[in-house]
C-alpha cells in the first residue's frame, strides 16, 4: 500500500510539474465528459430506456467528444511533435472544432 501511495504522489507531482497548462485544460474537459457519460449511463439504468434515441444521442455525443478531445490532446502534446510534424496546434484545434460540429449535428439529427 505504501508503494501505491508513493507512486501516486510521484505521478501527481510529475504531472503538475511537467504538463503544460493547455494539456491540463484538455484533461479537465476529458474528466468532465467522462463523468457526464457515466451519469447518463447510470440514469438510463435507474430510470429506464423509454426515450432510447435520447439516451443514444447523448451517450454517442459524450463518447465522440471524448475521442475527439483525446485526439486533440495527443496532437497538441509537445512530446508527440515528431509524429505530427505537418499538424500545428492551431490546425489540430480547428479539426477538433469542425469534427465536434459534425458530431453534434449527427446527434441532433439522430434525436429526430
PDB file of N, CA and C in Angstrom:
ATOM      1  N   UNK A   1       0.824  -1.191   0.000  1.00  0.00           N
ATOM      2  CA  UNK A   1       0.000   0.000   0.000  1.00  0.00           C
ATOM      3  C   UNK A   1       0.871   1.259   0.000  1.00  0.00           C
ATOM      4  N   UNK A   2       1.990   1.190   0.691  1.00  0.00           N
ATOM      5  CA  UNK A   2       2.892   2.340   0.702  1.00  0.00           C
ATOM      6  C   UNK A   2       3.469   2.605  -0.680  1.00  0.00           C
ATOM      7  N   UNK A   3       3.711   1.528  -1.431  1.00  0.00           N
ATOM      8  CA  UNK A   3       4.243   1.700  -2.783  1.00  0.00           C
ATOM      9  C   UNK A   3       3.228   2.397  -3.680  1.00  0.00           C
ATOM     10  N   UNK A   4       1.961   2.078  -3.507  1.00  0.00           N
ATOM     11  CA  UNK A   4       0.907   2.734  -4.282  1.00  0.00           C
ATOM     12  C   UNK A   4       0.837   4.213  -3.941  1.00  0.00           C
ATOM     13  N   UNK A   5       0.953   4.530  -2.661  1.00  0.00           N
ATOM     14  CA  UNK A   5       0.902   5.920  -2.225  1.00  0.00           C
ATOM     15  C   UNK A   5       2.092   6.700  -2.779  1.00  0.00           C
ATOM     16  N   UNK A   6       3.270   6.114  -2.713  1.00  0.00           N
ATOM     17  CA  UNK A   6       4.469   6.777  -3.227  1.00  0.00           C
ATOM     18  C   UNK A   6       4.366   6.962  -4.742  1.00  0.00           C
ATOM     19  N   UNK A   7       3.897   5.930  -5.430  1.00  0.00           N
ATOM     20  CA  UNK A   7       3.757   6.014  -6.889  1.00  0.00           C
ATOM     21  C   UNK A   7       2.743   7.077  -7.287  1.00  0.00           C
ATOM     22  N   UNK A   8       1.608   7.151  -6.583  1.00  0.00           N
ATOM     23  CA  UNK A   8       0.592   8.149  -6.924  1.00  0.00           C
ATOM     24  C   UNK A   8       1.091   9.559  -6.625  1.00  0.00           C
ATOM     25  N   UNK A   9       1.817   9.742  -5.529  1.00  0.00           N
ATOM     26  CA  UNK A   9       2.384  11.062  -5.224  1.00  0.00           C
ATOM     27  C   UNK A   9       3.417  11.472  -6.268  1.00  0.00           C
ATOM     28  N   UNK A  10       4.226  10.525  -6.702  1.00  0.00           N
ATOM     29  CA  UNK A  10       5.224  10.807  -7.735  1.00  0.00           C
ATOM     30  C   UNK A  10       4.541  11.163  -9.053  1.00  0.00           C
ATOM     31  N   UNK A  11       3.470  10.442  -9.390  1.00  0.00           N
ATOM     32  CA  UNK A  11       2.720  10.726 -10.612  1.00  0.00           C
ATOM     33  C   UNK A  11       2.103  12.119 -10.553  1.00  0.00           C
ATOM     34  N   UNK A  12       1.470  12.461  -9.443  1.00  0.00           N
ATOM     35  CA  UNK A  12       0.805  13.753  -9.316  1.00  0.00           C
ATOM     36  C   UNK A  12       1.811  14.898  -9.359  1.00  0.00           C
ATOM     37  N   UNK A  13       2.931  14.749  -8.658  1.00  0.00           N
ATOM     38  CA  UNK A  13       3.929  15.820  -8.668  1.00  0.00           C
ATOM     39  C   UNK A  13       4.559  15.963 -10.055  1.00  0.00           C
ATOM     40  N   UNK A  14       4.818  14.858 -10.731  1.00  0.00           N
ATOM     41  CA  UNK A  14       5.341  14.922 -12.094  1.00  0.00           C
ATOM     42  C   UNK A  14       4.347  15.529 -13.062  1.00  0.00           C
ATOM     43  N   UNK A  15       3.068  15.199 -12.891  1.00  0.00           N
ATOM     44  CA  UNK A  15       2.020  15.760 -13.748  1.00  0.00           C
ATOM     45  C   UNK A  15       1.934  17.265 -13.556  1.00  0.00           C
ATOM     46  N   UNK A  16       1.938  17.723 -12.306  1.00  0.00           N
ATOM     47  CA  UNK A  16       1.844  19.160 -12.041  1.00  0.00           C
ATOM     48  C   UNK A  16       3.053  19.913 -12.566  1.00  0.00           C
ATOM     49  N   UNK A  17       4.218  19.286 -12.485  1.00  0.00           N
ATOM     50  CA  UNK A  17       5.455  19.955 -12.870  1.00  0.00           C
ATOM     51  C   UNK A  17       5.680  19.943 -14.386  1.00  0.00           C
ATOM     52  N   UNK A  18       5.395  18.843 -15.042  1.00  0.00           N
ATOM     53  CA  UNK A  18       5.793  18.667 -16.432  1.00  0.00           C
ATOM     54  C   UNK A  18       4.702  18.907 -17.461  1.00  0.00           C
ATOM     55  N   UNK A  19       3.444  18.930 -17.065  1.00  0.00           N
ATOM     56  CA  UNK A  19       2.346  19.055 -18.025  1.00  0.00           C
ATOM     57  C   UNK A  19       2.008  20.528 -18.257  1.00  0.00           C
ATOM     58  N   UNK A  20       1.989  20.959 -19.522  1.00  0.00           N
ATOM     59  CA  UNK A  20       1.626  22.355 -19.812  1.00  0.00           C
ATOM     60  C   UNK A  20       0.162  22.647 -19.445  1.00  0.00           C
ATOM     61  N   UNK A  21      -0.122  23.916 -19.241  1.00  0.00           N
ATOM     62  CA  UNK A  21      -1.470  24.335 -18.822  1.00  0.00           C
ATOM     63  C   UNK A  21      -2.522  23.981 -19.866  1.00  0.00           C
ATOM     64  N   UNK A  22      -2.165  24.059 -21.145  1.00  0.00           N
ATOM     65  CA  UNK A  22      -3.155  23.751 -22.187  1.00  0.00           C
ATOM     66  C   UNK A  22      -3.562  22.278 -22.128  1.00  0.00           C
ATOM     67  N   UNK A  23      -2.626  21.383 -21.842  1.00  0.00           N
ATOM     68  CA  UNK A  23      -2.974  19.969 -21.726  1.00  0.00           C
ATOM     69  C   UNK A  23      -3.769  19.693 -20.452  1.00  0.00           C
ATOM     70  N   UNK A  24      -3.480  20.432 -19.393  1.00  0.00           N
ATOM     71  CA  UNK A  24      -4.268  20.275 -18.155  1.00  0.00           C
ATOM     72  C   UNK A  24      -5.716  20.689 -18.394  1.00  0.00           C
ATOM     73  N   UNK A  25      -5.911  21.738 -19.184  1.00  0.00           N
ATOM     74  CA  UNK A  25      -7.270  22.180 -19.506  1.00  0.00           C
ATOM     75  C   UNK A  25      -8.015  21.111 -20.302  1.00  0.00           C
ATOM     76  N   UNK A  26      -7.331  20.512 -21.265  1.00  0.00           N
ATOM     77  CA  UNK A  26      -7.943  19.423 -22.033  1.00  0.00           C
ATOM     78  C   UNK A  26      -8.248  18.242 -21.116  1.00  0.00           C
ATOM     79  N   UNK A  27      -7.365  17.953 -20.160  1.00  0.00           N
ATOM     80  CA  UNK A  27      -7.598  16.860 -19.220  1.00  0.00           C
ATOM     81  C   UNK A  27      -8.826  17.110 -18.347  1.00  0.00           C
ATOM     82  N   UNK A  28      -9.017  18.349 -17.923  1.00  0.00           N
ATOM     83  CA  UNK A  28     -10.210  18.690 -17.138  1.00  0.00           C
ATOM     84  C   UNK A  28     -11.468  18.471 -17.979  1.00  0.00           C
ATOM     85  N   UNK A  29     -11.406  18.858 -19.246  1.00  0.00           N
ATOM     86  CA  UNK A  29     -12.532  18.644 -20.160  1.00  0.00           C
ATOM     87  C   UNK A  29     -12.803  17.149 -20.350  1.00  0.00           C
ATOM     88  N   UNK A  30     -11.742  16.347 -20.457  1.00  0.00           N
ATOM     89  CA  UNK A  30     -11.904  14.896 -20.596  1.00  0.00           C
ATOM     90  C   UNK A  30     -12.561  14.289 -19.356  1.00  0.00           C
ATOM     91  N   UNK A  31     -12.163  14.746 -18.179  1.00  0.00           N
ATOM     92  CA  UNK A  31     -12.772  14.231 -16.949  1.00  0.00           C
ATOM     93  C   UNK A  31     -14.249  14.625 -16.893  1.00  0.00           C
ATOM     94  N   UNK A  32     -14.560  15.860 -17.293  1.00  0.00           N
ATOM     95  CA  UNK A  32     -15.949  16.310 -17.321  1.00  0.00           C
ATOM     96  C   UNK A  32     -16.797  15.442 -18.265  1.00  0.00           C
ATOM     97  N   UNK A  33     -16.266  15.168 -19.452  1.00  0.00           N
ATOM     98  CA  UNK A  33     -17.010  14.338 -20.409  1.00  0.00           C
ATOM     99  C   UNK A  33     -17.182  12.926 -19.867  1.00  0.00           C
ATOM    100  N   UNK A  34     -16.143  12.393 -19.248  1.00  0.00           N
ATOM    101  CA  UNK A  34     -16.225  11.044 -18.681  1.00  0.00           C
ATOM    102  C   UNK A  34     -17.298  10.971 -17.603  1.00  0.00           C
ATOM    103  N   UNK A  35     -17.323  11.942 -16.719  1.00  0.00           N
ATOM    104  CA  UNK A  35     -18.332  11.960 -15.652  1.00  0.00           C
ATOM    105  C   UNK A  35     -19.733  12.117 -16.241  1.00  0.00           C
ATOM    106  N   UNK A  36     -19.869  12.948 -17.268  1.00  0.00           N
ATOM    107  CA  UNK A  36     -21.169  13.126 -17.920  1.00  0.00           C
ATOM    108  C   UNK A  36     -21.654  11.817 -18.535  1.00  0.00           C
ATOM    109  N   UNK A  37     -20.774  11.104 -19.203  1.00  0.00           N
ATOM    110  CA  UNK A  37     -21.151   9.814 -19.795  1.00  0.00           C
ATOM    111  C   UNK A  37     -21.543   8.795 -18.745  1.00  0.00           C
ATOM    112  N   UNK A  38     -20.798   8.757 -17.647  1.00  0.00           N
ATOM    113  CA  UNK A  38     -21.132   7.823 -16.560  1.00  0.00           C
ATOM    114  C   UNK A  38     -22.494   8.160 -15.965  1.00  0.00           C
ATOM    115  N   UNK A  39     -22.746   9.454 -15.729  1.00  0.00           N
ATOM    116  CA  UNK A  39     -24.043   9.865 -15.175  1.00  0.00           C
ATOM    117  C   UNK A  39     -25.189   9.535 -16.125  1.00  0.00           C
ATOM    118  N   UNK A  40     -24.981   9.719 -17.413  1.00  0.00           N
ATOM    119  CA  UNK A  40     -26.027   9.366 -18.378  1.00  0.00           C
ATOM    120  C   UNK A  40     -26.312   7.872 -18.346  1.00  0.00           C
ATOM    121  N   UNK A  41     -25.266   7.070 -18.272  1.00  0.00           N
ATOM    122  CA  UNK A  41     -25.466   5.625 -18.240  1.00  0.00           C
ATOM    123  C   UNK A  41     -26.165   5.190 -16.957  1.00  0.00           C
ATOM    124  N   UNK A  42     -25.756   5.752 -15.825  1.00  0.00           N
ATOM    125  CA  UNK A  42     -26.402   5.408 -14.544  1.00  0.00           C
ATOM    126  C   UNK A  42     -27.871   5.830 -14.562  1.00  0.00           C
ATOM    127  N   UNK A  43     -28.149   7.021 -15.097  1.00  0.00           N
ATOM    128  CA  UNK A  43     -29.539   7.465 -15.189  1.00  0.00           C
ATOM    129  C   UNK A  43     -30.364   6.523 -16.056  1.00  0.00           C
ATOM    130  N   UNK A  44     -29.781   6.063 -17.161  1.00  0.00           N
ATOM    131  CA  UNK A  44     -30.505   5.141 -18.044  1.00  0.00           C
ATOM    132  C   UNK A  44     -30.791   3.830 -17.319  1.00  0.00           C
ATOM    133  N   UNK A  45     -29.835   3.346 -16.542  1.00  0.00           N
ATOM    134  CA  UNK A  45     -30.035   2.090 -15.814  1.00  0.00           C
ATOM    135  C   UNK A  45     -31.121   2.261 -14.748  1.00  0.00           C
ATOM    136  N   UNK A  46     -31.096   3.386 -14.040  1.00  0.00           N
ATOM    137  CA  UNK A  46     -32.055   3.607 -12.953  1.00  0.00           C
ATOM    138  C   UNK A  46     -33.440   4.002 -13.448  1.00  0.00           C
ATOM    139  N   UNK A  47     -33.520   4.875 -14.446  1.00  0.00           N
ATOM    140  CA  UNK A  47     -34.814   5.419 -14.875  1.00  0.00           C
ATOM    141  C   UNK A  47     -35.436   4.640 -16.019  1.00  0.00           C
ATOM    142  N   UNK A  48     -34.666   3.872 -16.729  1.00  0.00           N
ATOM    143  CA  UNK A  48     -35.209   3.123 -17.850  1.00  0.00           C
ATOM    144  C   UNK A  48     -34.772   3.696 -19.178  1.00  0.00           C
ATOM    145  N   UNK A  49     -35.207   3.042 -20.221  1.00  0.00           N
ATOM    146  CA  UNK A  49     -34.750   3.415 -21.562  1.00  0.00           C
ATOM    147  C   UNK A  49     -35.880   3.930 -22.430  1.00  0.00           C
ATOM    148  N   UNK A  50     -36.892   4.579 -21.833  1.00  0.00           N
ATOM    149  CA  UNK A  50     -38.040   4.977 -22.644  1.00  0.00           C
ATOM    150  C   UNK A  50     -37.658   5.845 -23.838  1.00  0.00           C
ATOM    151  N   UNK A  51     -37.061   7.026 -23.643  1.00  0.00           N
ATOM    152  CA  UNK A  51     -36.643   7.743 -24.865  1.00  0.00           C
ATOM    153  C   UNK A  51     -35.245   7.254 -25.271  1.00  0.00           C
ATOM    154  N   UNK A  52     -35.207   6.045 -25.853  1.00  0.00           N
ATOM    155  CA  UNK A  52     -33.922   5.398 -26.127  1.00  0.00           C
ATOM    156  C   UNK A  52     -33.071   6.208 -27.100  1.00  0.00           C
ATOM    157  N   UNK A  53     -33.716   6.865 -28.080  1.00  0.00           N
ATOM    158  CA  UNK A  53     -32.954   7.700 -29.001  1.00  0.00           C
ATOM    159  C   UNK A  53     -32.282   8.859 -28.275  1.00  0.00           C
ATOM    160  N   UNK A  54     -32.940   9.397 -27.267  1.00  0.00           N
ATOM    161  CA  UNK A  54     -32.342  10.489 -26.497  1.00  0.00           C
ATOM    162  C   UNK A  54     -31.100  10.002 -25.748  1.00  0.00           C
ATOM    163  N   UNK A  55     -31.215   8.811 -25.134  1.00  0.00           N
ATOM    164  CA  UNK A  55     -30.045   8.261 -24.446  1.00  0.00           C
ATOM    165  C   UNK A  55     -28.917   8.006 -25.436  1.00  0.00           C
ATOM    166  N   UNK A  56     -29.223   7.364 -26.550  1.00  0.00           N
ATOM    167  CA  UNK A  56     -28.181   7.062 -27.533  1.00  0.00           C
ATOM    168  C   UNK A  56     -27.548   8.329 -28.091  1.00  0.00           C
ATOM    169  N   UNK A  57     -28.353   9.332 -28.392  1.00  0.00           N
ATOM    170  CA  UNK A  57     -27.813  10.589 -28.904  1.00  0.00           C
ATOM    171  C   UNK A  57     -26.882  11.256 -27.901  1.00  0.00           C
ATOM    172  N   UNK A  58     -27.295  11.297 -26.644  1.00  0.00           N
ATOM    173  CA  UNK A  58     -26.457  11.899 -25.617  1.00  0.00           C
ATOM    174  C   UNK A  58     -25.207  11.105 -25.339  1.00  0.00           C
ATOM    175  N   UNK A  59     -25.344   9.790 -25.295  1.00  0.00           N
ATOM    176  CA  UNK A  59     -24.189   8.943 -24.987  1.00  0.00           C
ATOM    177  C   UNK A  59     -23.196   8.935 -26.152  1.00  0.00           C
ATOM    178  N   UNK A  60     -23.704   8.898 -27.380  1.00  0.00           N
ATOM    179  CA  UNK A  60     -22.815   8.978 -28.536  1.00  0.00           C
ATOM    180  C   UNK A  60     -22.100  10.329 -28.549  1.00  0.00           C
ATOM    181  N   UNK A  61     -22.799  11.361 -28.136  1.00  0.00           N
ATOM    182  CA  UNK A  61     -22.181  12.680 -28.066  1.00  0.00           C
ATOM    183  C   UNK A  61     -21.027  12.703 -27.064  1.00  0.00           C
ATOM    184  N   UNK A  62     -21.217  12.101 -25.895  1.00  0.00           N
ATOM    185  CA  UNK A  62     -20.147  12.106 -24.896  1.00  0.00           C
ATOM    186  C   UNK A  62     -18.968  11.238 -25.336  1.00  0.00           C
ATOM    187  N   UNK A  63     -19.250  10.075 -25.895  1.00  0.00           N
ATOM    188  CA  UNK A  63     -18.161   9.198 -26.344  1.00  0.00           C
ATOM    189  C   UNK A  63     -17.392   9.851 -27.497  1.00  0.00           C
ATOM    190  N   UNK A  64     -18.110  10.410 -28.448  1.00  0.00           N
ATOM    191  CA  UNK A  64     -17.457  11.078 -29.572  1.00  0.00           C
ATOM    192  C   UNK A  64     -16.653  12.286 -29.139  1.00  0.00           C
ATOM    193  N   UNK A  65     -17.202  13.071 -28.212  1.00  0.00           N
ATOM    194  CA  UNK A  65     -16.474  14.232 -27.699  1.00  0.00           C
ATOM    195  C   UNK A  65     -15.212  13.809 -26.961  1.00  0.00           C
ATOM    196  N   UNK A  66     -15.297  12.700 -26.226  1.00  0.00           N
ATOM    197  CA  UNK A  66     -14.123  12.197 -25.513  1.00  0.00           C
ATOM    198  C   UNK A  66     -13.038  11.769 -26.497  1.00  0.00           C
ATOM    199  N   UNK A  67     -13.432  11.083 -27.549  1.00  0.00           N
ATOM    200  CA  UNK A  67     -12.456  10.633 -28.551  1.00  0.00           C
ATOM    201  C   UNK A  67     -11.818  11.832 -29.259  1.00  0.00           C
ATOM    202  N   UNK A  68     -12.626  12.803 -29.636  1.00  0.00           N
ATOM    203  CA  UNK A  68     -12.082  13.975 -30.321  1.00  0.00           C
ATOM    204  C   UNK A  68     -11.161  14.780 -29.406  1.00  0.00           C
ATOM    205  N   UNK A  69     -11.528  14.926 -28.139  1.00  0.00           N
ATOM    206  CA  UNK A  69     -10.668  15.648 -27.199  1.00  0.00           C
ATOM    207  C   UNK A  69      -9.377  14.879 -26.930  1.00  0.00           C
ATOM    208  N   UNK A  70      -9.457  13.555 -26.896  1.00  0.00           N
ATOM    209  CA  UNK A  70      -8.240  12.748 -26.732  1.00  0.00           C
ATOM    210  C   UNK A  70      -7.308  12.951 -27.913  1.00  0.00           C
ATOM    211  N   UNK A  71      -7.873  12.975 -29.111  1.00  0.00           N
ATOM    212  CA  UNK A  71      -7.055  13.229 -30.296  1.00  0.00           C
ATOM    213  C   UNK A  71      -6.435  14.621 -30.254  1.00  0.00           C
ATOM    214  N   UNK A  72      -7.194  15.611 -29.791  1.00  0.00           N
ATOM    215  CA  UNK A  72      -6.652  16.958 -29.652  1.00  0.00           C
ATOM    216  C   UNK A  72      -5.491  16.968 -28.666  1.00  0.00           C
ATOM    217  N   UNK A  73      -5.639  16.253 -27.551  1.00  0.00           N
ATOM    218  CA  UNK A  73      -4.568  16.207 -26.559  1.00  0.00           C
ATOM    219  C   UNK A  73      -3.322  15.538 -27.124  1.00  0.00           C
ATOM    220  N   UNK A  74      -3.511  14.467 -27.857  1.00  0.00           N
ATOM    221  CA  UNK A  74      -2.371  13.763 -28.442  1.00  0.00           C
ATOM    222  C   UNK A  74      -1.664  14.647 -29.470  1.00  0.00           C
ATOM    223  N   UNK A  75      -2.423  15.334 -30.303  1.00  0.00           N
ATOM    224  CA  UNK A  75      -1.823  16.132 -31.365  1.00  0.00           C
ATOM    225  C   UNK A  75      -1.160  17.403 -30.852  1.00  0.00           C
ATOM    226  N   UNK A  76      -1.616  17.959 -29.724  1.00  0.00           N
ATOM    227  CA  UNK A  76      -1.031  19.194 -29.209  1.00  0.00           C
ATOM    228  C   UNK A  76       0.045  18.944 -28.158  1.00  0.00           C
ATOM    229  N   UNK A  77       0.248  17.694 -27.780  1.00  0.00           N
ATOM    230  CA  UNK A  77       1.297  17.373 -26.814  1.00  0.00           C
ATOM    231  C   UNK A  77       2.659  17.555 -27.469  1.00  0.00           C
ATOM    232  N   UNK A  78       3.534  18.309 -26.821  1.00  0.00           N
ATOM    233  CA  UNK A  78       4.850  18.589 -27.393  1.00  0.00           C
ATOM    234  C   UNK A  78       5.713  17.337 -27.502  1.00  0.00           C
ATOM    235  N   UNK A  79       5.454  16.342 -26.674  1.00  0.00           N
ATOM    236  CA  UNK A  79       6.223  15.108 -26.745  1.00  0.00           C
ATOM    237  C   UNK A  79       5.904  14.301 -28.011  1.00  0.00           C
ATOM    238  N   UNK A  80       4.782  14.576 -28.640  1.00  0.00           N
ATOM    239  CA  UNK A  80       4.380  13.872 -29.858  1.00  0.00           C
ATOM    240  C   UNK A  80       4.655  14.695 -31.115  1.00  0.00           C
ATOM    241  N   UNK A  81       5.505  15.686 -30.989  1.00  0.00           N
ATOM    242  CA  UNK A  81       5.753  16.588 -32.113  1.00  0.00           C
ATOM    243  C   UNK A  81       6.333  15.860 -33.326  1.00  0.00           C
ATOM    244  N   UNK A  82       7.123  14.824 -33.093  1.00  0.00           N
ATOM    245  CA  UNK A  82       7.733  14.092 -34.212  1.00  0.00           C
ATOM    246  C   UNK A  82       6.700  13.316 -35.023  1.00  0.00           C
ATOM    247  N   UNK A  83       5.652  12.819 -34.376  1.00  0.00           N
ATOM    248  CA  UNK A  83       4.625  12.061 -35.085  1.00  0.00           C
ATOM    249  C   UNK A  83       3.685  12.960 -35.890  1.00  0.00           C
ATOM    250  N   UNK A  84       3.537  14.210 -35.452  1.00  0.00           N
ATOM    251  CA  UNK A  84       2.591  15.136 -36.096  1.00  0.00           C
ATOM    252  C   UNK A  84       3.342  16.358 -36.613  1.00  0.00           C
ATOM    253  N   UNK A  85       4.317  16.132 -37.466  1.00  0.00           N
ATOM    254  CA  UNK A  85       5.141  17.225 -37.983  1.00  0.00           C
ATOM    255  C   UNK A  85       4.342  18.200 -38.829  1.00  0.00           C
ATOM    256  N   UNK A  86       3.377  17.701 -39.585  1.00  0.00           N
ATOM    257  CA  UNK A  86       2.639  18.564 -40.516  1.00  0.00           C
ATOM    258  C   UNK A  86       1.392  19.185 -39.880  1.00  0.00           C
ATOM    259  N   UNK A  87       1.097  18.851 -38.630  1.00  0.00           N
ATOM    260  CA  UNK A  87      -0.115  19.360 -37.988  1.00  0.00           C
ATOM    261  C   UNK A  87       0.272  20.315 -36.865  1.00  0.00           C
ATOM    262  N   UNK A  88      -0.075  21.573 -37.034  1.00  0.00           N
ATOM    263  CA  UNK A  88       0.189  22.570 -35.995  1.00  0.00           C
ATOM    264  C   UNK A  88      -0.897  22.480 -34.919  1.00  0.00           C
ATOM    265  N   UNK A  89      -0.648  23.020 -33.731  1.00  0.00           N
ATOM    266  CA  UNK A  89      -1.700  23.015 -32.697  1.00  0.00           C
ATOM    267  C   UNK A  89      -2.970  23.752 -33.138  1.00  0.00           C
ATOM    268  N   UNK A  90      -2.801  24.800 -33.933  1.00  0.00           N
ATOM    269  CA  UNK A  90      -3.977  25.529 -34.425  1.00  0.00           C
ATOM    270  C   UNK A  90      -4.793  24.665 -35.385  1.00  0.00           C
ATOM    271  N   UNK A  91      -4.103  23.923 -36.223  1.00  0.00           N
ATOM    272  CA  UNK A  91      -4.791  23.023 -37.150  1.00  0.00           C
ATOM    273  C   UNK A  91      -5.503  21.913 -36.385  1.00  0.00           C
ATOM    274  N   UNK A  92      -4.843  21.381 -35.343  1.00  0.00           N
ATOM    275  CA  UNK A  92      -5.467  20.333 -34.536  1.00  0.00           C
ATOM    276  C   UNK A  92      -6.731  20.861 -33.863  1.00  0.00           C
ATOM    277  N   UNK A  93      -6.676  22.105 -33.369  1.00  0.00           N
ATOM    278  CA  UNK A  93      -7.859  22.677 -32.726  1.00  0.00           C
ATOM    279  C   UNK A  93      -8.968  22.923 -33.753  1.00  0.00           C
ATOM    280  N   UNK A  94      -8.608  23.385 -34.946  1.00  0.00           N
ATOM    281  CA  UNK A  94      -9.615  23.595 -35.987  1.00  0.00           C
ATOM    282  C   UNK A  94     -10.273  22.270 -36.369  1.00  0.00           C
ATOM    283  N   UNK A  95      -9.478  21.215 -36.493  1.00  0.00           N
ATOM    284  CA  UNK A  95     -10.041  19.889 -36.778  1.00  0.00           C
ATOM    285  C   UNK A  95     -10.988  19.461 -35.667  1.00  0.00           C
ATOM    286  N   UNK A  96     -10.600  19.715 -34.422  1.00  0.00           N
ATOM    287  CA  UNK A  96     -11.423  19.375 -33.261  1.00  0.00           C
ATOM    288  C   UNK A  96     -12.777  20.087 -33.324  1.00  0.00           C
ATOM    289  N   UNK A  97     -12.743  21.369 -33.633  1.00  0.00           N
ATOM    290  CA  UNK A  97     -13.984  22.157 -33.676  1.00  0.00           C
ATOM    291  C   UNK A  97     -14.895  21.681 -34.810  1.00  0.00           C
ATOM    292  N   UNK A  98     -14.329  21.504 -36.001  1.00  0.00           N
ATOM    293  CA  UNK A  98     -15.142  21.081 -37.150  1.00  0.00           C
ATOM    294  C   UNK A  98     -15.742  19.697 -36.903  1.00  0.00           C
ATOM    295  N   UNK A  99     -14.928  18.775 -36.393  1.00  0.00           N
ATOM    296  CA  UNK A  99     -15.440  17.420 -36.138  1.00  0.00           C
ATOM    297  C   UNK A  99     -16.489  17.421 -35.027  1.00  0.00           C
ATOM    298  N   UNK A 100     -16.329  18.291 -34.024  1.00  0.00           N
ATOM    299  CA  UNK A 100     -17.336  18.393 -32.966  1.00  0.00           C
ATOM    300  C   UNK A 100     -18.660  18.912 -33.516  1.00  0.00           C
ATOM    301  N   UNK A 101     -18.588  19.892 -34.417  1.00  0.00           N
ATOM    302  CA  UNK A 101     -19.815  20.405 -35.030  1.00  0.00           C
ATOM    303  C   UNK A 101     -20.517  19.301 -35.809  1.00  0.00           C
ATOM    304  N   UNK A 102     -19.750  18.551 -36.602  1.00  0.00           N
ATOM    305  CA  UNK A 102     -20.347  17.450 -37.364  1.00  0.00           C
ATOM    306  C   UNK A 102     -20.923  16.374 -36.446  1.00  0.00           C
ATOM    307  N   UNK A 103     -20.200  16.046 -35.385  1.00  0.00           N
ATOM    308  CA  UNK A 103     -20.679  15.049 -34.426  1.00  0.00           C
ATOM    309  C   UNK A 103     -21.997  15.475 -33.801  1.00  0.00           C
ATOM    310  N   UNK A 104     -22.074  16.714 -33.364  1.00  0.00           N
ATOM    311  CA  UNK A 104     -23.290  17.149 -32.683  1.00  0.00           C
ATOM    312  C   UNK A 104     -24.450  17.363 -33.652  1.00  0.00           C
ATOM    313  N   UNK A 105     -24.170  17.712 -34.895  1.00  0.00           N
ATOM    314  CA  UNK A 105     -25.248  17.745 -35.889  1.00  0.00           C
ATOM    315  C   UNK A 105     -25.811  16.346 -36.112  1.00  0.00           C
ATOM    316  N   UNK A 106     -24.924  15.354 -36.147  1.00  0.00           N
ATOM    317  CA  UNK A 106     -25.373  13.968 -36.273  1.00  0.00           C
ATOM    318  C   UNK A 106     -26.231  13.573 -35.062  1.00  0.00           C
ATOM    319  N   UNK A 107     -25.776  13.936 -33.866  1.00  0.00           N
ATOM    320  CA  UNK A 107     -26.531  13.554 -32.652  1.00  0.00           C
ATOM    321  C   UNK A 107     -27.893  14.238 -32.604  1.00  0.00           C
ATOM    322  N   UNK A 108     -27.953  15.498 -32.999  1.00  0.00           N
ATOM    323  CA  UNK A 108     -29.230  16.198 -33.028  1.00  0.00           C
ATOM    324  C   UNK A 108     -30.159  15.574 -34.068  1.00  0.00           C
ATOM    325  N   UNK A 109     -29.604  15.212 -35.215  1.00  0.00           N
ATOM    326  CA  UNK A 109     -30.394  14.563 -36.249  1.00  0.00           C
ATOM    327  C   UNK A 109     -30.880  13.199 -35.785  1.00  0.00           C
ATOM    328  N   UNK A 110     -30.067  12.509 -35.001  1.00  0.00           N
ATOM    329  CA  UNK A 110     -30.451  11.186 -34.504  1.00  0.00           C
ATOM    330  C   UNK A 110     -31.624  11.267 -33.536  1.00  0.00           C
ATOM    331  N   UNK A 111     -31.733  12.383 -32.810  1.00  0.00           N
ATOM    332  CA  UNK A 111     -32.844  12.539 -31.876  1.00  0.00           C
ATOM    333  C   UNK A 111     -34.183  12.626 -32.584  1.00  0.00           C
ATOM    334  N   UNK A 112     -34.161  13.053 -33.807  1.00  0.00           N
ATOM    335  CA  UNK A 112     -35.393  13.098 -34.581  1.00  0.00           C
ATOM    336  C   UNK A 112     -35.903  14.469 -34.675  1.00  0.00           C
TER     337      UNK A 112
END
